Amino acid sequence: MAGPKKHYPQNGKTKTEKPKPSPAKKFIETFINDAKRSVPREDAKQLKDMCRESLENVLEIYELVMTNLCKDHAEVRFAVFVILDHLVRRSASFRQKIIDDLPRVLEMTLGTNPQIPLPLPKNVSQDLKRYTAECFLDWKELYGRHFRQLELAELYLKECKWVEFDTLVREVEVRKMREEETRRKEEALRMKRLEKLREEIVEYEGDVRETVTQLQSCFKLLVPLMEEFNLDAADQNGSNEKGIEAVQTEDEMNPDTISLRQHGIAHPNFSVTIGIKPQGLQDDVKETGDADVKKSAYDQYLLIVNRWLPMVTKWVHGLQKFQGTKDELEVPEFLKRELERHMERYIELGLKTANKHKGRGASDEESSDSDFEAVEEKQGFEEEAKSDPVPGPSGLQGSRTRVMSHAGVLAQASTSSSSQEWTLVSRDEREEDPTTLQCQIKARGGSLPQPEPHPSSLHQADLASGMSSIGHKAKLLAKAPKLPFDIDLYHWEDQNLEAPTIAMVRSDANQIWSGPLPESDILLDPEGVSALRRRTIEFTGQFQPVETSCNAPLPSGKLCPRRDRFKCPFHGVIVPRDSEGNPVAENEVSQPSTSKNAVEPSMQEEQGQKKKKNKRREKKKVSRLTDLKACQNTARKRLEKKLMNRSSVRRVASAMDAQDKKKFLDKFGNQFNYQ
Amino acid sequence: MRRRKGSLTPCVTSNIMNMRMGVLSTTAVQNQFSIAQLERMQLSKKKEFEQTFSTSICSMDLEDVEERYLLSGIGDGGLFIHDLYAVNGSSRLTIKTICKIPTGSTHAHKYGIQKVQWYPFDTGMFTSSSLDEKLKVWDTNTLKPAGTFTIQGGITCHHMSPVAVKHCLIAACSRSPVIKMFDLKKGSAVHELRGHREPAIVCCWSPVNEFFLATGGCDGKLLLWDVRCTKTCLLAFDRKGTNMKPTHKDLSRAHEGYVNGISFMKSGLEVMSLGTDNQLRVWSMVTGLQKSVCFNRIPTERSQHTEMAIANNSRPEFIFVPSQGKIFMLNTRTGALVKTLLGHFNSVNCCVFREKDQELYSGGRDRTILVWSAIPELDEETANSDEKCTTTTTVSAMQDAWSDDEGT
C-alpha cells in the first residue's frame, strides 16, 4: 500500500537482452527448482524490483507464471502459485491479468475441469488445492468489491463444482490437529525409549565399570607403574626382564670420574637413559609366567570390544537421538571414553597381537611340524633318463615333435616357476602379515634362517667339477623343461602300439554278471594311436597371491580378514581402507596396477564423455522437485506395460478365441445346424 | 487485436458542438455515443441474475415488444422467464424469476431444451423445442402448452419468422437432414425442405422478407430457402464463390465443419454464419457471395447451435460471438476484435443483446446468466462516499501494494 503510484519507465533494455534468459525467467526457474512453498524476503525483494522496473517485466512474469502453471507437476504448480499469490496481492496490473484469466488459473490449481485432473504427486496437489482455496477466499475478501469475477468465481465453484471452501479450510485445521496428534505420539514413544535406555544404563553400568577396573588391574600387574620400578636392579642387569634398557652414557670417561665414583660420589655429568621397548612385553610373558593375567586381560578386552563398547555407543546415540538430558548423557559418554582409552592402551601395549598368536600358536606349531618339508629335488633321475635317451619310434617322430613343442611352451613356465619353487619360508610373504611364518618366528624372537643354497645348483656344481662335458650337458639339462610322467611317456618305447579301445558297458540292473562283451560293443578310439602319444598341457597362467584383505569393519570391531581378488562376498567390492576400516578416497590412493595405467590413455576419451554426461546429470539433479518418472516407475507399471501392450493382449485374446472355437467344434462340430 | 484506437472513439463535446452547428446529424452523434459505450462494455456490477439454474443455460430469447421479458431454457428441460424491469430502488439489482416451468413438472420437456423463442408479436405465447422430440407452443398466462408438435429423433433448433404476416410457420431442424415446417394455424406439419445431406443444426428466418429462411447443417452447407418454393433451395452459399450455379448446389460448402450459428443483420441484406472450422463469415444476400471481412479465429467446438447477438443500434454493427468461455465482440464491417468479454467459467451457449439499455445477457454451462453493461455504472462506493473505509479498499484494488518491509 505504501508503494508509490505506478510509474513504469518504458526502456528498451529488455528488448536488447532478449537472447539471454531474462532475470525474471531465471528467477522463476530457480524458484521452481527449489520447490519453495513461500516467498522468502530476498525473493520478495527481487520480485518487487523486477516488477517496479517496468510493466513489461510484469507481463513477462505473468506469461512465465501462466506457462509454468500448466506444467504437469504439482510441486511446480505449487511454487508458481506461491509467486502468483504474492504478486496478486501486490501488483495491480498483475492482479488484473490474473483475474481475467481466472478460469484457467482455477482449472490448473483447483482441478475444476475433470478432463484435466491435477498432476502428481497427489499429496502436493491436495495441498495446492487447499492453499488455492485459502488464497482465493482471501482475494475475494480483499478485492471482491472491485472485481465481480471473483464473486462469480466463488459462486461458480460453490454451485457448479461443489468446492466446499469451509471444508477445505476446516481440513487445514484437521490436518494441523492430526499433525499435533502424531507429534504427541512420537513424543510418547521417545519418552518410552528413553526410559528403556535409562533402565539399561542403570543395569549394566556397574558391569562395565567392573570390566574396566579388571582390565586396569591387569595392566597394573603387567606393566608396573613408574614408581614401582626398581632402578637399581635395572642398573645391575643392564637390560632387565621387563624390557627396560638402561644405557649408560658417559660423556668423558675420565679417570677423575671413575675415581669419584669409587669414592661413592655421584658425578654431575653422569646420566642414565632408560628406553622402554613396547614389544618387549611379549617376550617376557613366558619368562615371568603371567600368562593368566594376559589371558584375563584378553577376555576383558574381548568383552569390551564385542559387548560393552557397542552397547555404550548405542546408549550415547540413543540418548542423543531421543534428546536425553545432558546429565544423563554424561555417564555413557564417560564410559565410552574410558572403554576406548583402555582399548587403545591394550593395543598400545601389544597385548592384542601377542594373544592372537598365543591363541593360535599350539595348533600352528603342530601343523608346521607335520607339514611338508623341503625335500631335495630329484635331479639325478631326470638326468639319467635324458643322458641315455632311447631312440624314439621312427613312426612317432611327428607326435614327438609336437610333444617337444608343447614342452617348449612349458619351458618358459618351468624356468620361471623353478625360481619360485615352494619352500617353507616363502620370499613373497611379508613379515607384517601375521599369518606368515616369518612373523611367527619373529614373534618368538627367532631370526629368519638364511635360505639354503638351491640343491640342484649344488648338484650341478659337483658335476661340473667332475667332467666338463657332462657338466655342460647338465647345464643344458637344468634349463631343459621337465615333464611329469604321463601316458605318452609310458608308451614311449612301444613301437607298435595298438589303438586303444572303448568298451561299451550296457548297464543292466538285473544282470550283474555277464559274459564277455560281444565284438560289436568294443569300439576303437576314434583318435587312434595318437590318443596315447599325445599330451595336453594346460597353461592357466601364473598364480599371483592376493596381497590385500577386505578390511571392512565387522560388528565385532575387527576387520574383515577375507582375501579376495576383487569382491568380498560380504562387503562388496574391495576398496582401499585405512587402519580402522574406513574406505580411503579413491583419488588419494595411487593406483599401482600397471595394467590400468596402460589402458588409461586409450580410455581417456570415453572417460571424458562419461564425465560430461555425469555433469549434465548432476545439473539436473540439483532440482528439489520430486522425480515423477521415478515415482511412476513401479513394478506394477512395468508389468502393465509388458502385459497390457496391444500385441500381447491380441495374442492372448486370439489364443483364447482359438481355444473356445476348438471347444465349440469339439462339442457341436458334427452337428449340421451348428456349423 | 486489430482495433484502431481513436478512429471510433469520438470526442463527446466536439461531437455535440458539431451537431449543434449542423455539421453532424443527430443519428450520427447517437451512433458515435453508442459505439463509445459499447467499446466500454464490461461485467455489470449492479445487476445480477438470481441463482436458480440447476444446469447449463442452452437458449435465451428476449421479446421484441418491450424488451422486458427474458425467456431461457436449460439443459434439463426447465423454462424460466425473468422480468428485466423489476427495479427495486437499490443500486444493486438481482433480477428475479417471475415464472418458471420447473424440470419434471407435468408439461415440462423431458430432455434438454434446445431453443426457446417468444411469439414475435405478443408475449402471450412462446415456443420451445427439446431433444425429447417435442416442439411446444406455450400459453404464457397459464404456463401450459397450447400445442405440441413431434418430430422423430429430437429437435435441435426451431425458428419463427419475426415479420411474417401472411403465414404462421415454424421451421424446425431435427436429427434428420429434412427441415420441417409446422403451421400454427393448422396445428400440423405442412412442408418439408430437402436440401441438406446431413442433419441441419440451425435455422433462421430473414428479419425482412417473411418467406426467406436460412439453414445450416452438419454437412457445412448454408442454404437459403424461399418457403413458397420448396422444391429446391434458393441459394447455397459457398466460400469459393460458385454458389450461383444451380448445378453446384450440392457441392457448395459455407464452412469446413458444421454450421452452428446463423444470424441476420437487421437490414436483412447480410447473414453471418459461424462454423466449427472456427470461422465467422459474412454473406451477402444480394450477390450470394462471401463478403471480404476477415474475422479472427473463433474457437468453437459445439456441435449444437450457438446463439450469437448483434448490436444493431450502431453503425457499424457489433456482433457478440460466444467462444468457449469467452465472448468476442467483433466489428462486422472490419472484422476487428473490439473486446473480449471474460467472466464465464465454462463455455457460453447463447447471448442476447438488449438495445434499450445497451446490455448483453449471456448464458453458459456455468449455470449463470451474466449481465454485461455498456452504460458506465456509477460505483456504489462513489455514490455513497460516506463509507470511506470501503473506498480505500476499492482504491487499493487498483493500485500496487508493495510493502516497504521487503526492502527497497
Short mmCIF file of C-alpha atoms in Angstrom, two decimals, chain B:
data_model
loop_
_atom_site.label_atom_id
_atom_site.label_comp_id
_atom_site.label_asym_id
_atom_site.label_seq_id
_atom_site.Cartn_x
_atom_site.Cartn_y
_atom_site.Cartn_z
CA MET B 1 -6.29 -7.00 -31.73
CA ARG B 2 -6.67 -5.02 -34.84
CA ARG B 3 -8.63 -2.32 -33.24
CA ARG B 4 -7.67 1.12 -34.44
CA LYS B 5 -7.77 3.21 -31.39
CA GLY B 6 -9.25 6.67 -31.71
CA SER B 7 -10.94 6.07 -35.01
CA LEU B 8 -14.22 5.21 -33.42
CA THR B 9 -13.91 6.83 -30.06
CA PRO B 10 -15.23 10.33 -30.52
CA CYS B 11 -14.61 13.36 -28.54
CA VAL B 12 -18.02 13.82 -26.99
CA THR B 13 -18.04 17.57 -26.60
CA SER B 14 -16.78 18.27 -30.08
CA ASN B 15 -19.45 15.96 -31.45
CA ILE B 16 -22.15 17.80 -29.62
CA MET B 17 -20.75 21.06 -30.87
CA ASN B 18 -20.72 19.74 -34.40
CA MET B 19 -24.30 18.56 -34.03
CA ARG B 20 -25.39 21.95 -32.82
CA MET B 21 -23.68 23.59 -35.73
CA GLY B 22 -25.40 21.19 -38.06
CA VAL B 23 -22.23 19.54 -39.28
CA LEU B 24 -23.23 16.18 -37.85
CA SER B 25 -26.65 14.64 -37.90
CA THR B 26 -28.24 13.63 -34.63
CA THR B 27 -28.25 10.00 -35.65
CA ALA B 28 -24.55 10.15 -36.32
CA VAL B 29 -23.90 11.58 -32.89
CA GLN B 30 -26.15 8.99 -31.35
CA ASN B 31 -24.27 6.35 -33.21
CA GLN B 32 -20.94 7.67 -32.02
CA PHE B 33 -22.22 7.61 -28.47
CA SER B 34 -23.41 4.08 -28.65
CA ILE B 35 -20.14 2.92 -30.19
CA ALA B 36 -18.19 4.61 -27.44
CA GLN B 37 -20.38 2.93 -24.87
CA LEU B 38 -20.18 -0.50 -26.47
CA GLU B 39 -16.44 -0.32 -26.51
CA ARG B 40 -16.51 0.10 -22.78
CA MET B 41 -18.76 -2.87 -22.20
CA GLN B 42 -17.99 -4.76 -19.03
CA LEU B 43 -19.46 -7.04 -16.46
CA SER B 44 -22.25 -5.25 -14.68
CA LYS B 45 -21.62 -4.68 -11.03
CA LYS B 46 -25.17 -3.73 -10.28
CA LYS B 47 -27.27 -6.32 -11.99
CA GLU B 48 -27.17 -10.00 -11.49
CA PHE B 49 -29.47 -12.89 -12.04
CA GLU B 50 -30.92 -14.94 -9.30
CA GLN B 51 -29.16 -18.29 -8.95
CA THR B 52 -31.95 -20.62 -9.91
CA PHE B 53 -30.49 -22.64 -12.73
CA SER B 54 -29.65 -26.21 -12.00
CA THR B 55 -27.82 -26.91 -15.24
CA SER B 56 -26.40 -25.09 -18.20
CA ILE B 57 -28.44 -22.44 -20.00
CA CYS B 58 -28.98 -23.57 -23.56
CA SER B 59 -31.10 -20.93 -25.16
CA MET B 60 -32.37 -17.44 -24.42
CA ASP B 61 -34.72 -15.05 -26.12
CA LEU B 62 -35.75 -11.51 -25.40
CA GLU B 63 -39.16 -10.44 -26.57
CA ASP B 64 -39.24 -7.68 -29.16
CA VAL B 65 -42.31 -5.85 -27.96
CA GLU B 66 -40.98 -4.26 -24.79
CA GLU B 67 -37.58 -5.93 -24.44
CA ARG B 68 -38.70 -6.71 -20.95
CA TYR B 69 -39.08 -10.43 -20.50
CA LEU B 70 -36.18 -12.77 -20.94
CA LEU B 71 -37.05 -16.36 -21.72
CA SER B 72 -34.46 -19.00 -21.05
CA GLY B 73 -34.33 -22.75 -21.38
CA ILE B 74 -31.93 -25.00 -19.53
CA GLY B 75 -30.27 -28.34 -20.06
CA ASP B 76 -32.71 -30.46 -18.07
CA GLY B 77 -35.92 -29.16 -19.63
CA GLY B 78 -36.80 -26.27 -17.33
CA LEU B 79 -38.00 -22.91 -18.63
CA PHE B 80 -37.61 -19.56 -16.93
CA ILE B 81 -38.92 -16.07 -17.55
CA HIS B 82 -37.16 -13.12 -15.98
CA ASP B 83 -38.51 -9.61 -15.74
CA LEU B 84 -35.76 -7.17 -16.56
CA TYR B 85 -37.80 -4.15 -15.48
CA ALA B 86 -38.25 -5.13 -11.90
CA VAL B 87 -36.29 -2.34 -10.30
CA ASN B 88 -36.31 -2.35 -6.54
CA GLY B 89 -34.75 1.03 -5.94
CA SER B 90 -31.44 -0.12 -4.52
CA SER B 91 -28.28 0.31 -6.50
CA ARG B 92 -27.76 -3.39 -6.71
CA LEU B 93 -30.39 -5.34 -8.53
CA THR B 94 -31.00 -9.03 -8.54
CA ILE B 95 -33.16 -9.99 -11.45
CA LYS B 96 -35.76 -12.44 -10.23
CA THR B 97 -37.56 -15.21 -11.98
CA ILE B 98 -41.21 -14.27 -12.46
CA CYS B 99 -42.40 -17.59 -13.70
CA LYS B 100 -40.89 -20.92 -14.48
CA ILE B 101 -41.76 -24.32 -15.71
CA PRO B 102 -39.65 -26.47 -13.44
CA THR B 103 -37.95 -29.61 -14.55
CA GLY B 104 -40.07 -32.68 -14.10
CA SER B 105 -43.41 -30.87 -13.96
CA THR B 106 -46.28 -32.29 -15.94
CA HIS B 107 -45.94 -30.18 -19.01
CA ALA B 108 -42.23 -29.63 -18.99
CA HIS B 109 -39.89 -31.07 -21.55
CA LYS B 110 -38.30 -34.34 -20.65
CA TYR B 111 -34.85 -33.62 -22.00
CA GLY B 112 -32.69 -30.58 -22.52
CA ILE B 113 -34.13 -27.51 -24.18
CA GLN B 114 -32.52 -26.67 -27.50
CA LYS B 115 -34.24 -23.46 -28.44
CA VAL B 116 -36.76 -21.05 -26.99
CA GLN B 117 -38.47 -18.19 -28.77
CA TRP B 118 -41.13 -15.68 -27.97
CA TYR B 119 -44.03 -15.27 -30.34
CA PRO B 120 -42.75 -12.23 -32.26
CA PHE B 121 -45.83 -10.09 -31.88
CA ASP B 122 -47.06 -10.85 -28.43
CA THR B 123 -45.72 -12.04 -25.09
CA GLY B 124 -48.76 -14.22 -24.58
CA MET B 125 -47.17 -17.10 -26.35
CA PHE B 126 -43.76 -18.70 -26.71
CA THR B 127 -42.31 -21.80 -28.27
CA SER B 128 -39.69 -24.24 -27.07
CA SER B 129 -38.09 -27.26 -28.63
CA SER B 130 -36.22 -30.04 -26.97
CA LEU B 131 -34.41 -33.27 -27.60
CA ASP B 132 -37.47 -35.18 -26.35
CA GLU B 133 -38.85 -34.83 -29.92
CA LYS B 134 -41.38 -32.20 -28.90
CA LEU B 135 -41.90 -28.66 -30.06
CA LYS B 136 -44.24 -27.00 -27.62
CA VAL B 137 -46.24 -23.82 -28.03
CA TRP B 138 -46.88 -22.36 -24.62
CA ASP B 139 -49.53 -20.05 -23.32
CA THR B 140 -47.62 -17.63 -21.11
CA ASN B 141 -50.54 -16.85 -18.85
CA THR B 142 -51.39 -20.42 -17.94
CA LEU B 143 -47.88 -21.82 -18.45
CA LYS B 144 -49.36 -24.76 -20.24
CA PRO B 145 -48.66 -25.93 -23.75
CA ALA B 146 -51.29 -24.84 -26.24
CA GLY B 147 -49.98 -27.14 -28.88
CA THR B 148 -47.33 -29.81 -29.34
CA PHE B 149 -45.60 -30.94 -32.48
CA THR B 150 -43.45 -34.02 -32.74
CA ILE B 151 -40.50 -34.89 -34.91
CA GLN B 152 -38.82 -38.24 -34.64
CA GLY B 153 -35.28 -38.10 -33.34
CA GLY B 154 -35.30 -34.88 -31.31
CA ILE B 155 -35.45 -31.27 -32.35
CA THR B 156 -32.20 -29.35 -32.45
CA CYS B 157 -33.49 -25.91 -33.42
CA HIS B 158 -36.62 -24.09 -34.47
CA HIS B 159 -37.48 -20.59 -35.53
CA MET B 160 -40.48 -18.47 -36.31
CA SER B 161 -40.40 -15.58 -38.71
CA PRO B 162 -40.31 -12.28 -36.83
CA VAL B 163 -42.02 -10.39 -39.63
CA ALA B 164 -44.42 -12.94 -41.05
CA VAL B 165 -47.87 -11.66 -41.74
CA LYS B 166 -49.03 -13.99 -44.42
CA HIS B 167 -48.04 -17.24 -42.79
CA CYS B 168 -47.59 -18.66 -39.38
CA LEU B 169 -44.86 -21.18 -39.96
CA ILE B 170 -42.28 -22.61 -37.58
CA ALA B 171 -39.23 -24.14 -39.18
CA ALA B 172 -37.69 -26.95 -37.15
CA CYS B 173 -34.43 -28.84 -37.57
CA SER B 174 -34.15 -32.35 -36.31
CA ARG B 175 -31.72 -35.22 -36.40
CA SER B 176 -32.71 -35.86 -39.99
CA PRO B 177 -31.50 -33.77 -42.94
CA VAL B 178 -35.08 -32.68 -43.63
CA ILE B 179 -36.30 -29.38 -42.23
CA LYS B 180 -39.93 -29.49 -41.24
CA MET B 181 -42.36 -26.61 -41.33
CA PHE B 182 -45.21 -26.51 -38.84
CA ASP B 183 -48.19 -24.30 -39.35
CA LEU B 184 -49.59 -22.90 -36.13
CA LYS B 185 -52.93 -22.26 -37.74
CA LYS B 186 -53.35 -25.84 -38.84
CA GLY B 187 -51.52 -27.42 -35.95
CA SER B 188 -49.59 -29.81 -38.10
CA ALA B 189 -46.53 -30.17 -40.32
CA VAL B 190 -47.17 -28.69 -43.72
CA HIS B 191 -43.87 -28.63 -45.52
CA GLU B 192 -40.51 -30.29 -45.77
CA LEU B 193 -37.34 -28.71 -47.02
CA ARG B 194 -34.97 -31.19 -48.53
CA GLY B 195 -31.52 -29.98 -49.41
CA HIS B 196 -29.11 -30.91 -46.65
CA ARG B 197 -27.20 -34.12 -46.83
CA GLU B 198 -26.73 -34.39 -43.11
CA PRO B 199 -28.78 -33.19 -40.14
CA ALA B 200 -29.48 -29.49 -40.02
CA ILE B 201 -28.43 -27.76 -36.83
CA VAL B 202 -29.66 -24.25 -37.12
CA CYS B 203 -32.35 -22.28 -38.92
CA CYS B 204 -33.17 -18.60 -39.00
CA TRP B 205 -35.81 -16.53 -40.75
CA SER B 206 -34.95 -13.34 -42.52
CA PRO B 207 -35.91 -10.26 -40.48
CA VAL B 208 -37.08 -8.51 -43.63
CA ASN B 209 -38.54 -11.00 -46.04
CA GLU B 210 -41.13 -13.23 -44.42
CA PHE B 211 -40.54 -16.09 -46.85
CA PHE B 212 -36.77 -16.36 -46.62
CA LEU B 213 -35.23 -18.92 -44.35
CA ALA B 214 -31.56 -19.72 -43.87
CA THR B 215 -30.48 -23.12 -42.59
CA GLY B 216 -27.13 -24.60 -41.70
CA GLY B 217 -26.21 -28.19 -41.08
CA CYS B 218 -23.60 -30.77 -40.24
CA ASP B 219 -22.63 -31.00 -43.89
CA GLY B 220 -21.21 -27.48 -43.77
CA LYS B 221 -23.93 -26.12 -46.03
CA LEU B 222 -25.60 -22.81 -45.51
CA LEU B 223 -28.79 -22.80 -47.57
CA LEU B 224 -31.24 -20.03 -48.24
CA TRP B 225 -34.80 -21.06 -48.90
CA ASP B 226 -37.86 -19.39 -50.22
CA VAL B 227 -40.59 -21.28 -48.42
CA ARG B 228 -43.01 -20.68 -51.25
CA CYS B 229 -40.83 -22.79 -53.48
CA THR B 230 -39.75 -25.84 -51.56
CA LYS B 231 -38.57 -27.86 -54.50
CA THR B 232 -35.05 -26.65 -54.11
CA CYS B 233 -33.16 -24.08 -52.14
CA LEU B 234 -32.80 -20.57 -53.38
CA LEU B 235 -29.13 -20.26 -52.69
CA ALA B 236 -26.31 -22.39 -51.39
CA PHE B 237 -23.62 -20.13 -50.05
CA ASP B 238 -20.17 -21.24 -51.00
CA ARG B 239 -16.96 -19.92 -49.65
CA LYS B 240 -15.30 -20.46 -53.03
CA GLY B 241 -17.85 -18.34 -54.84
CA THR B 242 -19.53 -20.95 -57.03
CA ASN B 243 -22.90 -20.60 -55.41
CA MET B 244 -24.83 -19.07 -58.28
CA LYS B 245 -24.64 -22.09 -60.49
CA PRO B 246 -27.57 -24.33 -59.63
CA THR B 247 -25.62 -27.43 -60.67
CA HIS B 248 -23.16 -26.84 -57.92
CA LYS B 249 -25.62 -26.50 -55.10
CA ASP B 250 -24.83 -29.93 -53.90
CA LEU B 251 -21.14 -29.23 -53.75
CA SER B 252 -21.16 -25.82 -52.19
CA ARG B 253 -19.91 -25.50 -48.67
CA ALA B 254 -20.06 -22.47 -46.45
CA HIS B 255 -17.83 -23.97 -43.76
CA GLU B 256 -15.43 -26.82 -43.46
CA GLY B 257 -17.09 -28.27 -40.38
CA TYR B 258 -20.63 -27.83 -39.12
CA VAL B 259 -22.55 -24.61 -39.47
CA ASN B 260 -23.75 -23.97 -35.95
CA GLY B 261 -24.77 -20.34 -35.87
CA ILE B 262 -26.73 -18.10 -38.20
CA SER B 263 -27.59 -14.51 -37.59
CA PHE B 264 -29.16 -11.94 -39.90
CA MET B 265 -28.29 -8.30 -39.93
CA LYS B 266 -31.21 -6.06 -39.14
CA SER B 267 -31.26 -4.87 -42.74
CA GLY B 268 -31.68 -8.44 -43.91
CA LEU B 269 -29.05 -7.89 -46.56
CA GLU B 270 -26.33 -9.84 -44.89
CA VAL B 271 -26.21 -13.07 -42.99
CA MET B 272 -23.47 -14.16 -40.61
CA SER B 273 -22.59 -17.78 -40.14
CA LEU B 274 -20.41 -19.46 -37.54
CA GLY B 275 -18.81 -22.81 -38.19
CA THR B 276 -16.86 -25.39 -36.29
CA ASP B 277 -13.93 -24.61 -38.57
CA ASN B 278 -13.51 -21.69 -36.15
CA GLN B 279 -14.57 -19.13 -38.71
CA LEU B 280 -17.20 -16.46 -38.78
CA ARG B 281 -18.30 -15.47 -42.27
CA VAL B 282 -20.47 -12.71 -43.67
CA TRP B 283 -22.57 -13.42 -46.74
CA SER B 284 -24.34 -11.02 -48.94
CA MET B 285 -27.96 -11.89 -49.59
CA VAL B 286 -27.88 -9.89 -52.80
CA THR B 287 -24.94 -11.48 -54.53
CA GLY B 288 -24.80 -14.70 -52.54
CA LEU B 289 -21.08 -14.27 -52.16
CA GLN B 290 -18.94 -14.09 -49.09
CA LYS B 291 -18.06 -10.60 -48.05
CA SER B 292 -14.40 -9.86 -47.69
CA VAL B 293 -14.47 -9.36 -43.98
CA CYS B 294 -11.76 -11.30 -42.22
CA PHE B 295 -12.50 -12.22 -38.66
CA ASN B 296 -10.13 -13.65 -36.15
CA ARG B 297 -10.17 -17.32 -35.45
CA ILE B 298 -13.09 -18.10 -33.15
CA PRO B 299 -12.54 -21.40 -31.39
CA THR B 300 -15.77 -23.31 -31.15
CA GLU B 301 -16.37 -26.97 -30.54
CA ARG B 302 -20.09 -27.09 -30.14
CA SER B 303 -21.99 -29.31 -32.48
CA GLN B 304 -25.21 -27.69 -31.26
CA HIS B 305 -26.42 -24.35 -32.41
CA THR B 306 -24.85 -21.29 -30.89
CA GLU B 307 -26.83 -18.10 -30.49
CA MET B 308 -24.97 -15.00 -31.49
CA ALA B 309 -26.21 -11.49 -30.81
CA ILE B 310 -25.89 -8.40 -32.93
CA ALA B 311 -25.92 -4.90 -31.55
CA ASN B 312 -27.97 -3.22 -34.24
CA ASN B 313 -28.11 0.27 -32.83
CA SER B 314 -24.71 1.32 -34.02
CA ARG B 315 -23.09 1.64 -37.40
CA PRO B 316 -21.00 -0.41 -37.89
CA GLU B 317 -22.83 -3.15 -36.06
CA PHE B 318 -21.08 -5.23 -33.46
CA ILE B 319 -21.58 -8.92 -33.16
CA PHE B 320 -21.17 -10.92 -29.96
CA VAL B 321 -19.93 -14.41 -30.64
CA PRO B 322 -19.69 -16.95 -27.82
CA SER B 323 -16.49 -18.90 -28.00
CA GLN B 324 -15.85 -21.41 -25.26
CA GLY B 325 -15.58 -19.41 -22.05
CA LYS B 326 -15.30 -16.05 -23.75
CA ILE B 327 -17.49 -13.75 -25.76
CA PHE B 328 -15.83 -11.96 -28.62
CA MET B 329 -17.18 -8.59 -29.57
CA LEU B 330 -16.41 -8.08 -33.24
CA ASN B 331 -16.84 -5.30 -35.70
CA THR B 332 -18.93 -6.68 -38.55
CA ARG B 333 -17.53 -4.27 -41.11
CA THR B 334 -13.84 -4.63 -40.47
CA GLY B 335 -13.76 -7.92 -38.65
CA ALA B 336 -11.70 -6.36 -35.88
CA LEU B 337 -11.91 -7.71 -32.37
CA VAL B 338 -13.27 -4.88 -30.28
CA LYS B 339 -13.30 -6.56 -26.93
CA THR B 340 -13.14 -9.94 -25.29
CA LEU B 341 -15.66 -10.37 -22.52
CA LEU B 342 -14.23 -12.54 -19.77
CA GLY B 343 -16.39 -13.71 -16.93
CA HIS B 344 -17.82 -17.11 -17.64
CA PHE B 345 -16.13 -20.13 -16.17
CA ASN B 346 -17.34 -22.57 -18.73
CA SER B 347 -18.39 -22.43 -22.35
CA VAL B 348 -21.00 -19.87 -23.30
CA ASN B 349 -24.01 -21.15 -25.22
CA CYS B 350 -26.08 -18.14 -26.01
CA CYS B 351 -26.19 -14.41 -25.74
CA VAL B 352 -28.87 -11.79 -26.21
CA PHE B 353 -28.43 -8.08 -26.74
CA ARG B 354 -30.86 -5.57 -25.36
CA GLU B 355 -30.73 -2.34 -27.26
CA LYS B 356 -32.59 -0.13 -24.83
CA ASP B 357 -30.09 -0.40 -22.02
CA GLN B 358 -27.15 -1.44 -24.19
CA GLU B 359 -26.89 -4.63 -22.20
CA LEU B 360 -25.82 -8.10 -23.12
CA TYR B 361 -27.08 -11.22 -21.40
CA SER B 362 -25.04 -14.33 -21.78
CA GLY B 363 -25.74 -17.79 -20.53
CA GLY B 364 -23.47 -20.75 -20.43
CA ARG B 365 -22.61 -24.04 -18.91
CA ASP B 366 -21.54 -22.46 -15.64
CA ARG B 367 -25.26 -22.10 -14.76
CA THR B 368 -25.33 -18.36 -14.69
CA ILE B 369 -26.66 -15.60 -16.86
CA LEU B 370 -24.24 -12.72 -16.74
CA VAL B 371 -25.19 -9.14 -17.41
CA TRP B 372 -22.76 -7.05 -19.41
CA SER B 373 -23.40 -3.39 -19.38
CA ALA B 374 -22.20 -0.81 -21.87
CA ILE B 375 -23.52 2.17 -19.97
CA PRO B 376 -20.95 3.16 -17.38
CA GLU B 377 -22.23 2.44 -13.90
CA LEU B 378 -21.55 4.66 -11.01
CA ASP B 379 -19.73 2.79 -8.35
CA GLU B 380 -21.73 2.01 -5.30
CA GLU B 381 -18.94 3.36 -3.16
CA THR B 382 -18.63 6.55 -5.12
CA ALA B 383 -22.34 7.08 -4.78
CA ASN B 384 -22.24 6.66 -1.01
CA SER B 385 -18.97 8.37 -0.36
CA ASP B 386 -19.64 8.32 3.39
CA GLU B 387 -18.19 4.86 3.63
CA LYS B 388 -14.59 5.88 3.48
CA CYS B 389 -13.07 2.66 4.54
CA THR B 390 -14.66 0.79 1.67
CA THR B 391 -13.40 3.46 -0.70
CA THR B 392 -9.88 2.82 0.39
CA THR B 393 -10.22 -0.89 -0.25
CA THR B 394 -11.51 -0.20 -3.75
CA VAL B 395 -8.68 2.15 -4.46
CA SER B 396 -6.21 -0.39 -3.19
CA ALA B 397 -7.61 -2.94 -5.61
CA MET B 398 -6.48 -0.76 -8.48
CA GLN B 399 -3.09 0.13 -7.04
CA ASP B 400 0.14 -1.61 -6.39
CA ALA B 401 0.68 -2.61 -2.82
CA TRP B 402 4.37 -3.23 -2.43
CA SER B 403 5.09 -3.34 1.24
CA ASP B 404 8.18 -1.47 2.33
CA ASP B 405 9.30 -4.04 4.82
CA GLU B 406 10.59 -6.18 1.99
CA GLY B 407 13.35 -3.67 1.49
CA THR B 408 13.83 -1.34 -1.44
#
